[in-house]
């Protein structure tokens, strides 16, 4: 009877450990992204971020002048000058504004709550401990089995928050698929 009870206890413990790992996996993915950006581990960032999805989410927020629907292409019979203008427009799109967000320093700043290029210098070791205790600390704003949103508040401006959306790709594997910037940064 004691052997059966111990086996049953081990099974219950294994289920509890698995459930705890499953629930906390996105939090560890965010912490891994933050550490990889801090230590400039490009390979780890590449494994944790779905770059096409994040690029499209940031482009939608930063490109204000993009039309919602493309106008009809000009016809040579109705608008010959419009056809000529369309033919001589530059083929390459303008430099995207999202590139500064998708760098190692950009991810490092975003995971700490700052805009890229705006974070203060790293504090000294005594100040770093005080700042780590004081916060702000990332919080989970939404959790479901396949998608998690983690919010990081900007130090000094608590109303500005950056939201990271992680999506489950395998049982315990999560990848960053969306970043929502604070409202004031969207036209930056």
Coordinates of C-alpha atoms in Angstrom, one line a residue:
X1 CA 0.0 0.0 0.0
X2 CA 2.8 2.5 0.7
X3 CA 4.5 1.8 -2.6
X4 CA 1.2 2.6 -4.4
X5 CA 0.8 5.7 -2.4
X6 CA 4.3 6.9 -3.2
X7 CA 3.7 6.2 -6.9
X8 CA 0.5 8.1 -6.8
X9 CA 2.3 11.0 -5.0
X10 CA 5.0 11.1 -7.6
X11 CA 2.3 11.2 -10.4
X12 CA 0.5 14.1 -8.7
X13 CA 3.9 15.9 -8.2
X14 CA 4.8 15.4 -11.8
X15 CA 1.4 16.8 -13.0
X16 CA 1.9 19.8 -10.7
X17 CA 5.4 20.4 -11.9
X18 CA 4.3 20.1 -15.6
X19 CA 1.4 22.5 -15.0
X20 CA 3.7 25.1 -13.3
X21 CA 6.2 24.8 -16.2
X22 CA 3.4 25.2 -18.8
X23 CA 1.9 28.3 -17.1
X24 CA 5.3 30.0 -16.4
X25 CA 6.9 29.2 -19.8
X26 CA 6.0 32.5 -21.4
X27 CA 7.4 34.5 -18.5
X28 CA 10.7 32.6 -18.9
X29 CA 10.6 33.3 -22.6
X30 CA 10.3 37.1 -21.9
X31 CA 13.1 36.9 -19.3
X32 CA 15.2 35.0 -21.9
X33 CA 14.6 37.7 -24.5
X34 CA 15.5 40.4 -22.0
X35 CA 18.7 38.6 -21.0
X36 CA 19.7 37.8 -24.7
X37 CA 19.2 41.5 -25.6
X38 CA 21.2 42.6 -22.5
X39 CA 24.1 40.2 -23.3
X40 CA 23.9 40.8 -27.1
X41 CA 23.1 37.1 -27.9
X42 CA 21.9 37.4 -31.5
X43 CA 21.2 33.7 -31.9
X44 CA 19.0 33.5 -28.9
X45 CA 17.0 36.6 -30.0
X46 CA 16.6 34.9 -33.4
X47 CA 15.1 31.8 -31.7
X48 CA 12.8 33.8 -29.5
X49 CA 11.4 36.4 -32.0
X50 CA 9.3 35.8 -35.1
X51 CA 10.8 38.7 -37.0
X52 CA 8.3 38.8 -39.9
X53 CA 5.3 39.0 -37.5
X54 CA 7.0 41.6 -35.2
X55 CA 8.1 43.7 -38.2
X56 CA 4.6 43.8 -39.7
X57 CA 3.1 44.7 -36.3
X58 CA 5.5 47.5 -35.8
X59 CA 5.2 48.7 -39.4
X60 CA 1.4 49.0 -38.9
X61 CA 1.9 51.2 -35.9
X62 CA 4.8 53.4 -37.1
X63 CA 3.8 54.0 -40.8
X64 CA 1.1 56.6 -40.4
X65 CA 1.0 57.6 -44.1
X66 CA 0.2 54.2 -45.4
X67 CA -3.2 54.2 -47.1
X68 CA -5.7 51.7 -45.7
X69 CA -6.7 50.5 -49.3
X70 CA -4.5 51.0 -52.3
X71 CA -6.1 53.2 -55.0
X72 CA -6.9 51.8 -58.4
X73 CA -3.9 51.8 -60.7
X74 CA -4.1 54.6 -63.3
X75 CA -5.3 53.7 -66.8
X76 CA -3.3 54.9 -69.9
X77 CA -6.6 55.8 -71.5
X78 CA -8.0 57.9 -68.6
X79 CA -4.9 59.2 -67.0
X80 CA -1.7 59.0 -69.1
X81 CA 0.3 61.3 -66.8
X82 CA -0.7 59.2 -63.8
X83 CA 0.7 56.1 -65.6
X84 CA 3.9 58.0 -66.4
X85 CA 4.3 59.1 -62.7
X86 CA 3.7 55.6 -61.5
X87 CA 6.4 54.3 -63.9
X88 CA 9.0 56.7 -62.7
X89 CA 8.3 56.4 -58.9
X90 CA 11.1 54.8 -57.0
X91 CA 10.9 51.0 -56.9
X92 CA 12.4 50.5 -53.5
X93 CA 10.1 51.5 -50.6
X94 CA 11.4 54.2 -48.2
X95 CA 13.6 53.1 -45.3
X96 CA 11.4 51.5 -42.7
X97 CA 11.1 53.1 -39.3
X98 CA 11.0 49.8 -37.6
X99 CA 14.7 48.9 -38.0
X100 CA 15.7 50.6 -34.8
X101 CA 13.3 48.5 -32.9
X102 CA 14.5 45.2 -34.3
X103 CA 18.1 45.5 -33.2
X104 CA 19.8 44.1 -30.2
X105 CA 19.9 47.5 -28.5
X106 CA 16.2 48.1 -29.6
X107 CA 15.1 44.9 -27.9
X108 CA 17.1 45.7 -24.8
X109 CA 15.5 49.1 -24.5
X110 CA 12.0 47.8 -25.2
X111 CA 12.2 45.0 -22.6
X112 CA 13.2 47.6 -20.0
X113 CA 10.3 49.8 -21.0
X114 CA 12.2 52.5 -23.0
X115 CA 12.1 53.5 -26.6
X116 CA 15.1 52.5 -28.7
X117 CA 17.9 55.0 -28.2
X118 CA 16.2 56.6 -25.2
X119 CA 17.2 54.3 -22.2
X120 CA 19.6 55.8 -19.7
X121 CA 23.1 54.4 -19.3
X122 CA 23.4 51.3 -17.1
X123 CA 23.5 52.4 -13.4
X124 CA 26.4 51.5 -11.1
X125 CA 26.1 48.3 -9.2
X126 CA 24.7 49.9 -6.0
X127 CA 22.1 51.9 -8.1
X128 CA 21.3 48.8 -10.1
X129 CA 20.1 47.0 -7.0
X130 CA 18.0 49.9 -5.9
X131 CA 16.5 50.2 -9.4
X132 CA 15.8 46.5 -9.6
X133 CA 13.9 46.5 -6.3
X134 CA 12.0 49.8 -7.1
X135 CA 10.9 48.5 -10.5
X136 CA 9.0 48.8 -12.8
X137 CA 8.4 45.0 -13.1
X138 CA 6.9 43.3 -16.2
X139 CA 3.4 42.0 -15.5
X140 CA 1.2 39.4 -17.3
X141 CA -1.8 41.3 -18.7
X142 CA -3.4 38.3 -20.5
X143 CA -2.8 34.6 -20.5
X144 CA -4.4 31.7 -22.3
X145 CA -2.9 28.4 -23.4
X146 CA -1.7 29.7 -26.8
X147 CA -1.1 33.5 -26.3
X148 CA 0.3 35.7 -23.5
X149 CA 0.6 39.4 -23.3
X150 CA 3.3 40.9 -21.0
X151 CA 3.2 44.6 -20.1
X152 CA 6.3 46.6 -19.3
X153 CA 5.7 50.1 -17.8
X154 CA 8.2 52.9 -18.7
X155 CA 10.2 54.1 -15.7
X156 CA 9.3 57.6 -14.9
X157 CA 6.2 57.6 -17.1
X158 CA 3.9 54.9 -15.7
X159 CA 1.2 55.7 -18.2
X160 CA 3.3 54.6 -21.1
X161 CA 3.4 50.8 -21.5
X162 CA 4.9 48.4 -24.1
X163 CA 3.0 45.2 -24.6
X164 CA 4.8 42.0 -25.8
X165 CA 2.6 39.2 -27.2
X166 CA 4.0 35.7 -27.1
X167 CA 2.5 32.8 -29.0
X168 CA 3.0 29.1 -28.2
X169 CA 4.8 27.2 -30.9
X170 CA 5.4 23.9 -29.2
X171 CA 4.4 22.5 -25.8
X172 CA 6.8 24.7 -23.8
X173 CA 8.2 26.9 -26.6
X174 CA 7.0 30.5 -26.9
X175 CA 7.9 33.2 -29.5
X176 CA 7.4 36.9 -29.6
X177 CA 4.9 37.7 -32.4
X178 CA 3.8 41.3 -31.6
X179 CA 4.9 44.4 -29.9
X180 CA 2.4 47.2 -29.1
X181 CA 4.2 50.5 -28.5
X182 CA 3.0 53.3 -26.2
X183 CA 0.6 55.7 -27.9
X184 CA 3.0 58.6 -28.0
X185 CA 5.7 56.6 -29.8
X186 CA 3.5 55.4 -32.7
X187 CA 4.2 58.4 -34.8
X188 CA 7.9 58.5 -33.9

